[in-house]
Tab-separated table of C-alpha atoms in Angstrom:
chain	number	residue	atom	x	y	z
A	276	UNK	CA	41.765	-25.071	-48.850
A	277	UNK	CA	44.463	-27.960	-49.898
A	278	UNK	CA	43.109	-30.701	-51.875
A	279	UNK	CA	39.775	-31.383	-53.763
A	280	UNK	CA	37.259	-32.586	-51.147
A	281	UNK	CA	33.922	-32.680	-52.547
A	282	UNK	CA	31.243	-30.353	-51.246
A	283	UNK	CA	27.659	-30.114	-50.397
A	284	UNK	CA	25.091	-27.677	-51.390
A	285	UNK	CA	25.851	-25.102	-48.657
A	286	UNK	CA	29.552	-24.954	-49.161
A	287	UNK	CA	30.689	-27.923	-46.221
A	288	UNK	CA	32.908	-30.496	-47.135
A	289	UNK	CA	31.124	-33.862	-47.842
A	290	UNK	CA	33.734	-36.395	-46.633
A	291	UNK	CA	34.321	-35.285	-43.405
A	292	UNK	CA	37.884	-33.558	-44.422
A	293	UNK	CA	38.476	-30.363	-42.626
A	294	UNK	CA	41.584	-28.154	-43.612
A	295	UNK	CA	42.096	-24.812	-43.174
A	296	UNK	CA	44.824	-23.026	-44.928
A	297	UNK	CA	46.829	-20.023	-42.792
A	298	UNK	CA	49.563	-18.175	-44.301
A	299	UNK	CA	49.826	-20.500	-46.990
A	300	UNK	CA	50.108	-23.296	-44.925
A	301	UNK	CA	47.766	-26.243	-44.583
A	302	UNK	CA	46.470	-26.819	-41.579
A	303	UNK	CA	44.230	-30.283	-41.651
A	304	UNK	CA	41.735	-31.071	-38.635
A	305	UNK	CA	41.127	-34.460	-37.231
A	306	UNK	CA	38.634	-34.518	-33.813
A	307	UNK	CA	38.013	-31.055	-31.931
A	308	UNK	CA	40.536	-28.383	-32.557
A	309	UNK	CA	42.631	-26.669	-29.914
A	310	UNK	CA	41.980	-23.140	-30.002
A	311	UNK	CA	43.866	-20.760	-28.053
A	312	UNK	CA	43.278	-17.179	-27.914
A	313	UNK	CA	45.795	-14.882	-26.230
A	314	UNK	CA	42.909	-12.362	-24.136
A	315	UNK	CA	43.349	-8.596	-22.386
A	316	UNK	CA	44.693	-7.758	-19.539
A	317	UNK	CA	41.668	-6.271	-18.069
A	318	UNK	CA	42.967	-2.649	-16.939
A	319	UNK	CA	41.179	-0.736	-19.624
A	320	UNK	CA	38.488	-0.049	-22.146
A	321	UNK	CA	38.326	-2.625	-25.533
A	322	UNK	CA	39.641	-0.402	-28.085
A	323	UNK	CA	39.859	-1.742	-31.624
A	324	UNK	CA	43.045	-3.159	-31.422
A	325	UNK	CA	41.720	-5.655	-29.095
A	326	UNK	CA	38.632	-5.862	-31.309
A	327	UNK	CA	40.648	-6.682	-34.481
A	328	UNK	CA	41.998	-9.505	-33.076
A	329	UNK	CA	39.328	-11.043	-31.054
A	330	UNK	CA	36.792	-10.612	-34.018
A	331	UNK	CA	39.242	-12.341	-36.364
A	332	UNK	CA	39.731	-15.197	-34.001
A	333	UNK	CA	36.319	-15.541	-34.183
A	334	UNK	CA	35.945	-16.458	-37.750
A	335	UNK	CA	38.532	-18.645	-37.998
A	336	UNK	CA	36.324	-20.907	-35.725
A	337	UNK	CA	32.980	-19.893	-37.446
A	338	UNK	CA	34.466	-21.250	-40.557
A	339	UNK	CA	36.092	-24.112	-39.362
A	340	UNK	CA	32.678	-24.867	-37.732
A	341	UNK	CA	30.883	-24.059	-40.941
A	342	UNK	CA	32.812	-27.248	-43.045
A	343	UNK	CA	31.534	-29.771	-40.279
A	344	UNK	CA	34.728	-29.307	-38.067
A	345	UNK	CA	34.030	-28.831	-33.781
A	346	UNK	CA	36.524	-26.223	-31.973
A	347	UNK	CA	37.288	-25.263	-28.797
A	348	UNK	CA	38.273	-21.880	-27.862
A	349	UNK	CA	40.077	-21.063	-24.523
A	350	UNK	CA	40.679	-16.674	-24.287
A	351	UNK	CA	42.562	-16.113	-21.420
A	352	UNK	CA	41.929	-13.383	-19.010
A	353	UNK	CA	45.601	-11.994	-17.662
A	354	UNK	CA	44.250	-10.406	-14.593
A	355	UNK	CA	47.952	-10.762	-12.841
A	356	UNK	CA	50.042	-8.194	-14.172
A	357	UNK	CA	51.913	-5.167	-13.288
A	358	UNK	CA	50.334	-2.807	-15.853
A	359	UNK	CA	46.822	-3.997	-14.125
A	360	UNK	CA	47.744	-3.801	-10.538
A	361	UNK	CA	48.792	0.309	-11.525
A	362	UNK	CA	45.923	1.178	-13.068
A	363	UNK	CA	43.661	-0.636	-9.853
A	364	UNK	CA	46.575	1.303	-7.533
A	365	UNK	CA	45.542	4.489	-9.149
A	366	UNK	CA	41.428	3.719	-9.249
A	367	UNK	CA	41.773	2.764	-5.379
A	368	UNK	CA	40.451	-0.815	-6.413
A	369	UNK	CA	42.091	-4.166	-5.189
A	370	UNK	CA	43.511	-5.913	-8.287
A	371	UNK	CA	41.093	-8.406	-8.692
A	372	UNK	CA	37.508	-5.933	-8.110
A	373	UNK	CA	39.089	-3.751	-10.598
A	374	UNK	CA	39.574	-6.676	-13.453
A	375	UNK	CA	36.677	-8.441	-12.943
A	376	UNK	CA	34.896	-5.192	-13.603
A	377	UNK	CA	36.878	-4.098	-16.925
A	378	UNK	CA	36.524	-7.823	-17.810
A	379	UNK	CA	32.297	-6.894	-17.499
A	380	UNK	CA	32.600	-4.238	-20.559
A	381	UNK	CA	35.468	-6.343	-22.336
A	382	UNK	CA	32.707	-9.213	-22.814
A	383	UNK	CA	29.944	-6.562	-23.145
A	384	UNK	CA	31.905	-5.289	-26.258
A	385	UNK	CA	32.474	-8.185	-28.034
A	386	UNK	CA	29.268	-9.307	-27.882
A	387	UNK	CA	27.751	-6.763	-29.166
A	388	UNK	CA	30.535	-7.177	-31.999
A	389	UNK	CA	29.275	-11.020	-31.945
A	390	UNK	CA	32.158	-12.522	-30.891
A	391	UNK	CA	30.953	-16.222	-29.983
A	392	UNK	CA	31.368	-16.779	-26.393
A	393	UNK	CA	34.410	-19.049	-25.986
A	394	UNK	CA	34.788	-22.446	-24.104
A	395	UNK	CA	37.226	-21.841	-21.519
A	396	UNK	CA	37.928	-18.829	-19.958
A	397	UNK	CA	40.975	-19.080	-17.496
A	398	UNK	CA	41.692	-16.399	-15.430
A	399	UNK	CA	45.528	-16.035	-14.249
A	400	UNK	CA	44.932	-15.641	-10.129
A	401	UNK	CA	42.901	-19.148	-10.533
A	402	UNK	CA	46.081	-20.843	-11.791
A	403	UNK	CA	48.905	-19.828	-9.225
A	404	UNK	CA	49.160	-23.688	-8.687
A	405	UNK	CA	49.701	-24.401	-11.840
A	406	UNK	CA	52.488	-21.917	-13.031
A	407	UNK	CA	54.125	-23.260	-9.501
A	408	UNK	CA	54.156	-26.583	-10.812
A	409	UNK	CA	55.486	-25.453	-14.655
A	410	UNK	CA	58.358	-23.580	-12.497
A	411	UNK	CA	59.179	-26.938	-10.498
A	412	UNK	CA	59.258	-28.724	-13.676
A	413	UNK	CA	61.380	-26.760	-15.201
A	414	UNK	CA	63.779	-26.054	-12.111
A	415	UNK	CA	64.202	-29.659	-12.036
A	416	UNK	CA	64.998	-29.997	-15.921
A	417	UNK	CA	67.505	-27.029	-15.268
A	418	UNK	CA	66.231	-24.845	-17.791
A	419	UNK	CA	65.385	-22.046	-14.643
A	420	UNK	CA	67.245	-21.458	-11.691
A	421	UNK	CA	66.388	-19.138	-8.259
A	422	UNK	CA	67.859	-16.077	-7.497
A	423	UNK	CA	66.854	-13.922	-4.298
A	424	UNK	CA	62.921	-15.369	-4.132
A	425	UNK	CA	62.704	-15.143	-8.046
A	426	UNK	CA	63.057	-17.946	-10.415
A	427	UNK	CA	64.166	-17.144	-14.173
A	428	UNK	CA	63.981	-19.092	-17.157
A	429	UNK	CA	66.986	-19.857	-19.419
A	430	UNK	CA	66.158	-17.775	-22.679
A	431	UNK	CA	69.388	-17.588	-24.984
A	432	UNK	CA	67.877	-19.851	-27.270
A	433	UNK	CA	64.851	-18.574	-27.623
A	434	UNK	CA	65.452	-14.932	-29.699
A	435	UNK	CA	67.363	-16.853	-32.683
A	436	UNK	CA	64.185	-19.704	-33.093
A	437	UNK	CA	62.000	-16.594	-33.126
A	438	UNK	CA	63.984	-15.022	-35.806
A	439	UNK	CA	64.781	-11.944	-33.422
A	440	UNK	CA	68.312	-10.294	-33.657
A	441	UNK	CA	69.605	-9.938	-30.121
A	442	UNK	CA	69.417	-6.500	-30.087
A	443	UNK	CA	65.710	-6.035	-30.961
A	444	UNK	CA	65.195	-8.899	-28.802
A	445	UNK	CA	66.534	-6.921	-25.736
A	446	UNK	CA	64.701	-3.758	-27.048
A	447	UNK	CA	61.697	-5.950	-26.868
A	448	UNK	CA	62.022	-7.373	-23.830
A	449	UNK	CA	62.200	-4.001	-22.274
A	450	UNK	CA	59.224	-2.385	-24.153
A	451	UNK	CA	57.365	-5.420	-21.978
A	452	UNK	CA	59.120	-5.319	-18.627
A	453	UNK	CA	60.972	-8.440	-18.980
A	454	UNK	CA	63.633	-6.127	-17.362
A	455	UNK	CA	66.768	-7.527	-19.547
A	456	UNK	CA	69.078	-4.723	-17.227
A	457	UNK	CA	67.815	-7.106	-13.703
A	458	UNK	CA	71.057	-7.942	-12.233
A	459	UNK	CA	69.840	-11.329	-10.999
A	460	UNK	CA	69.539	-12.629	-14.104
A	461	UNK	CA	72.630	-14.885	-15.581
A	462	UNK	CA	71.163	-14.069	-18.850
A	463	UNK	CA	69.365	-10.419	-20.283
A	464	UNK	CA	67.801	-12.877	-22.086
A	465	UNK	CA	66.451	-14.886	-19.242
A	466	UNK	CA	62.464	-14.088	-17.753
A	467	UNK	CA	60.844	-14.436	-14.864
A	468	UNK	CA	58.743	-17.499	-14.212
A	469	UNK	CA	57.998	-15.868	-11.057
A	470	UNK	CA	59.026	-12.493	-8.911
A	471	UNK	CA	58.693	-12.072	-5.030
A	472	UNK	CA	55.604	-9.243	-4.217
A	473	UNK	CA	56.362	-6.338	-2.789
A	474	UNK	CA	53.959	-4.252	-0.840
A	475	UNK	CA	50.693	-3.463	-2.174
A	476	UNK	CA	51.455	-5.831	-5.248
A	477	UNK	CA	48.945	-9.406	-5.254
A	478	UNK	CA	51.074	-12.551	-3.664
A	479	UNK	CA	50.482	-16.076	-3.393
A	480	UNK	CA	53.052	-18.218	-1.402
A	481	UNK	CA	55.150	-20.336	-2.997
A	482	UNK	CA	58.914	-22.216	-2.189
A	483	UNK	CA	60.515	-19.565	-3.541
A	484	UNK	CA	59.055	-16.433	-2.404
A	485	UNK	CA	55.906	-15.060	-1.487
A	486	UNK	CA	55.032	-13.385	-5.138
A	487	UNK	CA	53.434	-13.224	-8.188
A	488	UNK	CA	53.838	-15.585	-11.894
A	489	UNK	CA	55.625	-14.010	-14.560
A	490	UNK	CA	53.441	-12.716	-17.947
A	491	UNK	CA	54.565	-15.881	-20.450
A	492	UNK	CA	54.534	-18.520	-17.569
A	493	UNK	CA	50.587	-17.758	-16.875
A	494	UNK	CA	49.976	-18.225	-20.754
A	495	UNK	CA	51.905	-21.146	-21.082
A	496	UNK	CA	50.318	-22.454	-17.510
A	497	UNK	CA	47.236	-21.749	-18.439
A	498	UNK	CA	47.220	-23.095	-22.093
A	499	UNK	CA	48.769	-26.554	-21.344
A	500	UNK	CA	46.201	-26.917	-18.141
A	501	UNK	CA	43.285	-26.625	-20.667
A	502	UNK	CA	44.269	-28.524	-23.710
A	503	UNK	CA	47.646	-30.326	-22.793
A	504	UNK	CA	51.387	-30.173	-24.165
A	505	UNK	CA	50.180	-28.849	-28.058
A	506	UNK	CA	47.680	-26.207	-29.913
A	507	UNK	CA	46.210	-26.688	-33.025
A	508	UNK	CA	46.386	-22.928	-33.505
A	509	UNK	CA	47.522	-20.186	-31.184
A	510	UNK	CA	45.815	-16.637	-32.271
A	511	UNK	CA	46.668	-13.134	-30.537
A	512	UNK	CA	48.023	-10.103	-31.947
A	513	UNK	CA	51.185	-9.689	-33.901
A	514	UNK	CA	52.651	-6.948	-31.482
A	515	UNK	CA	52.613	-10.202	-29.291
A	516	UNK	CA	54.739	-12.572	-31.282
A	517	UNK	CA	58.072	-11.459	-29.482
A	518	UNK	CA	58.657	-11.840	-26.226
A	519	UNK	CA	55.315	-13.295	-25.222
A	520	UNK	CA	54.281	-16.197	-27.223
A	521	UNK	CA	57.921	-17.150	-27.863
A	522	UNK	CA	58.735	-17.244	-24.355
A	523	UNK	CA	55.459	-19.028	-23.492
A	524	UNK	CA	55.802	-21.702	-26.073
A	525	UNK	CA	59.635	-22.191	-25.332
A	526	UNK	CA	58.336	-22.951	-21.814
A	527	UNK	CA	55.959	-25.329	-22.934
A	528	UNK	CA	58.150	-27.277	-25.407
A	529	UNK	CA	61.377	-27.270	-22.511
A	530	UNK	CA	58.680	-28.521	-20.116
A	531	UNK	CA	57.249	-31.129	-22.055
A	532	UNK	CA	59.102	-32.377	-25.032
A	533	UNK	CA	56.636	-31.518	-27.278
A	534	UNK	CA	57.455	-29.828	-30.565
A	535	UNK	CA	55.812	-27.521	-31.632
A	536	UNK	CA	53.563	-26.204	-29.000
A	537	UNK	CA	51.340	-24.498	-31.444
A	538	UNK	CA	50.695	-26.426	-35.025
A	539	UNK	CA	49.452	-23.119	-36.229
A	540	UNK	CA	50.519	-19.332	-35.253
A	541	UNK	CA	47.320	-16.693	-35.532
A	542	UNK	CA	48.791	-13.459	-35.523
A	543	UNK	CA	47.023	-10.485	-36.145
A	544	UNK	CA	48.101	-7.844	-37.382
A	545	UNK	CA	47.906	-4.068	-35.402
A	546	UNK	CA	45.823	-1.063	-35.681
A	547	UNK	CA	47.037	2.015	-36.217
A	548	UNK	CA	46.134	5.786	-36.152
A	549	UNK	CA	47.976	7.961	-38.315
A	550	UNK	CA	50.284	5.563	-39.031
A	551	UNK	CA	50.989	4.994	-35.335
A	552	UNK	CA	50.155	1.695	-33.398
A	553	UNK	CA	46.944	2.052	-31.219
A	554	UNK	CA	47.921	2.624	-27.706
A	555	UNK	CA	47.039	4.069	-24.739
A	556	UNK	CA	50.292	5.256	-23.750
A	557	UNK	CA	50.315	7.284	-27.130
A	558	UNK	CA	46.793	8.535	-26.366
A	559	UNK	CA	45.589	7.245	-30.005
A	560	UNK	CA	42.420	4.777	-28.895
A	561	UNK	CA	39.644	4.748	-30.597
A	562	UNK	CA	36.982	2.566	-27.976
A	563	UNK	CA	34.695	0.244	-29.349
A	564	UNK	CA	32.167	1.539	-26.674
A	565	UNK	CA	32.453	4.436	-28.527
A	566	UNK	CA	32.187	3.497	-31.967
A	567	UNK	CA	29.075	1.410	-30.902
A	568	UNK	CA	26.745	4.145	-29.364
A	569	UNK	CA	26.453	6.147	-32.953
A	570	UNK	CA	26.788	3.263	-35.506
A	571	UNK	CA	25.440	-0.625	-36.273
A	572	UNK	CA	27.876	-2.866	-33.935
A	573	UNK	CA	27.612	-5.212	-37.234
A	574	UNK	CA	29.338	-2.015	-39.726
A	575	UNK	CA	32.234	-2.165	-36.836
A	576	UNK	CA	32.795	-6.090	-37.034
A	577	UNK	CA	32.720	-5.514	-41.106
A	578	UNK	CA	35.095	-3.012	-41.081
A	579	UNK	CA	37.539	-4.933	-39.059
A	580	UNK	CA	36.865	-7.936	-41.958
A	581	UNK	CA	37.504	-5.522	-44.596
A	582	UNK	CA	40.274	-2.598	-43.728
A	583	UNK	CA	43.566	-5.208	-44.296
A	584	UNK	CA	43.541	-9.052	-44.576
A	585	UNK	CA	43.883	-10.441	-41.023
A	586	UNK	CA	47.408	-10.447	-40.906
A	587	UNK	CA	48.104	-6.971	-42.415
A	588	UNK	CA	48.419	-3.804	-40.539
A	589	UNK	CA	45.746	-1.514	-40.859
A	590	UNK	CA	45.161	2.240	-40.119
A	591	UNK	CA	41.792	3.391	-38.897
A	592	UNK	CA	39.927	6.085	-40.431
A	593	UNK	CA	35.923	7.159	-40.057
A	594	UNK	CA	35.583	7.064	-43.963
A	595	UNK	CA	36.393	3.085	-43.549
A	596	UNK	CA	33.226	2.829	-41.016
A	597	UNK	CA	31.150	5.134	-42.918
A	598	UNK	CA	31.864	2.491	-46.307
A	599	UNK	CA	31.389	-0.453	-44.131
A	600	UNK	CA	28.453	0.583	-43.163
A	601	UNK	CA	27.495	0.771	-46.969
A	602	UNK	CA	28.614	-2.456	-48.432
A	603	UNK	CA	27.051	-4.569	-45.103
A	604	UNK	CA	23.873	-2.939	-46.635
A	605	UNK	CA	24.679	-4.174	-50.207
A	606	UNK	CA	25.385	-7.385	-49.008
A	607	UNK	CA	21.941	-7.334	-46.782
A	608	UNK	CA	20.169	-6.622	-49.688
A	609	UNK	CA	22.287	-9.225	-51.681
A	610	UNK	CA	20.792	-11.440	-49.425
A	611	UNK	CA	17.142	-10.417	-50.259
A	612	UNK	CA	17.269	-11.678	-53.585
A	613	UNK	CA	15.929	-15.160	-55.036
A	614	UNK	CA	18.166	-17.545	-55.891
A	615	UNK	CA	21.774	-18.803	-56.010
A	616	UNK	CA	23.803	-21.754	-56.588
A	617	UNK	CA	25.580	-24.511	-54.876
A	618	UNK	CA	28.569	-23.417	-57.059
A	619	UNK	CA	29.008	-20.437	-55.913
A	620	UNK	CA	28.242	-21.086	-52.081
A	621	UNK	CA	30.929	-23.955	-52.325
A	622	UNK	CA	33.373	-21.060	-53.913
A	623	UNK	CA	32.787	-18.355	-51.063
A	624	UNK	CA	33.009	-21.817	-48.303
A	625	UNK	CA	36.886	-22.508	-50.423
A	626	UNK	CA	37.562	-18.648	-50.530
A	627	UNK	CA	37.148	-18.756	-46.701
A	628	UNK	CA	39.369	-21.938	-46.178
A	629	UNK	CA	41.966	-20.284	-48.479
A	630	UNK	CA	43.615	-17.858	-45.388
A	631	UNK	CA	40.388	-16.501	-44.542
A	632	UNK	CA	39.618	-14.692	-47.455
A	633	UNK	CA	37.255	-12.508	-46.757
A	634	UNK	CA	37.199	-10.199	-49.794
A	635	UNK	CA	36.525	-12.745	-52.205
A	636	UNK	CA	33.335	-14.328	-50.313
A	637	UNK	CA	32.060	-10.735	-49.913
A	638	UNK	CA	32.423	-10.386	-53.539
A	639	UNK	CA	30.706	-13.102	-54.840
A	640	UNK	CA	27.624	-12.718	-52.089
A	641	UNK	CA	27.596	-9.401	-53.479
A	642	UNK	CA	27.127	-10.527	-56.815
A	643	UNK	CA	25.586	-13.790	-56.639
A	644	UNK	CA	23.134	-12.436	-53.548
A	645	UNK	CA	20.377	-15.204	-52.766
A	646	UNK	CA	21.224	-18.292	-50.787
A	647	UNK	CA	24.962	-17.682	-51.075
A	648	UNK	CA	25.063	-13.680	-49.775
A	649	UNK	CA	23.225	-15.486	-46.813
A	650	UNK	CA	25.858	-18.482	-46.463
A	651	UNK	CA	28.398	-15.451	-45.719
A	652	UNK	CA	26.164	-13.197	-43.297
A	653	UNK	CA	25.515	-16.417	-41.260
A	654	UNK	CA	29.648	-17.486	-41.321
A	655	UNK	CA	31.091	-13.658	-40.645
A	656	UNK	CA	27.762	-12.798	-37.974
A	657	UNK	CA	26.876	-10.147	-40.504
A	658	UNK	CA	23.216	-10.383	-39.465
């Protein structure tokens, strides 16, 4: 928290000030805040990679809610995507059965992790129209051009604002099938705002080709058709920082003039499993279905608080469950005592503005238990 607002009893700011701090940076709130959440491509189980993410998403607008601020969250739902329309391919699914039903235990999951249910949920094949249109625009402002049914944005630019070498920008743009070796491109740099279908892939019509949007074109589409040209805060995970949210912003800010697209960056940081990122090409998931079935849904949630602040790495182990597990019971029984003071509620309420810091409010519930060990069960859905 920047400044010295006063506070009330339970921690919420008195005069009506709302500002969050994020990597050290202030982040003040005036009217609703725009919340975007980068979702899953719906092709799998929610492992706790996704969970990580999506549960610290959450508390950022739990706490912004809890000083007297309102925010809406749009998550996203990529069910156009190459990766997807495999894994349906393989199932014997069409594209769309096969999402909406891995979207079904997706939801499932986080609710039982009690993830707040969101404001918008855009799903990609719902807003062909509208990545059509961003294409168009930026056709016209010549920052894409067409090539053989597909139209590419201009990238050079965008590696260097990112703070991406060339050369792990074209590694990562290959590690996401951006393709940087397509020989239609002008640019390895350059990505598609939209590829012609071939058979057995989904297709829409469009003047270019009959085809499918591009990954960073459906974010930005679907981002800017919710809450306009700018985000207050843009959350997803950090494995998604390069190519995807600096290609989607960079379409948004060449589209519309407006800079920056998001006020705030949200990012994550990965799980790992012996000291490898969790992935399912690497065979290293560990479900949240799973975890769920043989321990308290709330112990998961805490240990995803409590392994690594938010924007930290963080390698899973079952000892970190089994200890969650144990300190959400010292804080439950914290939160049995009588007592507490407006003091120390107001100091876990700043500890939470201050980059979500979610060690010290555990701490001093822990010790201060009563009325302020309740304050934080209430804020991080501990209950």
């Amino acid at each position: 928290m920047s400044g010295s607002s006063d506070t009330n009893a339970d921690g919420s700011f008195a005069n009506g000030a709302v500002t969050l701090s994020i990597s050290g940076r202030p982040m003040p709130v005036v009217g609703p805040a725009r919340m975007y959440v980068c979702g899953i491509t719906p092709y799998d189980a929610t492992h706790l990679g996704h969970a990580r993410t999506f549960v610290w998403a959450d508390v950022v607008a739990r706490v912004l809610r809890h000083v007297g601020g309102e925010v809406r969250v749009c998550r996203n739902v990529t069910d156009v995507d190459d990766v997807l329309n495999r894994a349906a391919h393989r199932s014997g699914s069409p594209y769309d059965s096969f999402a909406a039903v891995q979207q079904f235990y997706f939801e499932r999951d986080l609710a039982a992790l009690g993830v707040h249910a969101v404001d918008h949920q855009p799903r990609a094949h719902n807003h062909i129209r509208e990545v059509i249109a961003l294409t168009q625009g930026l056709l016209a402002l010549d920052r894409a051009y067409v090539r053989d049914g597909a139209v590419y944005f201009r990238g050079a630019g965008v590696p260097s604002r990112a703070g991406v070498d060339t050369e792990g920008a074209l590694r990562l743009l290959a590690e996401f099938d951006d393709a940087p070796e397509d020989p239609g491109k002008d640019d390895p740099l350059d990505v598609a705002l939209w590829r012609p279908s071939t058979s057995g892939e989904p297709a829409w019509p469009s003047p270019w080709s009959s085809g499918r949007p591009g990954w960073h074109a459906e974010c930005a589409a679907m981002a800017m058709t919710t809450f306009g040209p700018a985000l207050d805060l843009h959350a997803g995970g950090a494995d998604l920082r390069f190519p995807h949210h600096a290609y989607e912003a960079a379409m948004a800010e060449a589209l519309t003039g407006v800079r920056p697209f998001a006020r705030t960056w949200f990012h994550v940081g990965v799980v790992r499993r012996d000291g490898a990122k969790m992935a399912k090409s690497d065979g290293n998931l560990i479900l949240v279905g799973d975890l769920i079935q043989d321990h308290p849904a709330t112990a998961v949630r805490l240990m995803l608080l409590t392994g690594a602040a938010w924007s930290e790495d963080w390698d899973y182990s079952p000892d970190l469950l089994v200890s969650a597990a144990e300190r959400l019971d010292r804080v439950h029984r914290a939160a049995g005592r009588p007592g507490s003071s407006a003091a120390a509620e107001a100091a876990v309420t700043r500890a939470l503005l201050d980059d979500l810091d979610v060690a010290t409010g555990l701490a001093i519930a822990e010790e201060e238990g009563g009325r302020t060990a309740r304050l934080v069960m209430n804020v991080l859905a501990l209950g």
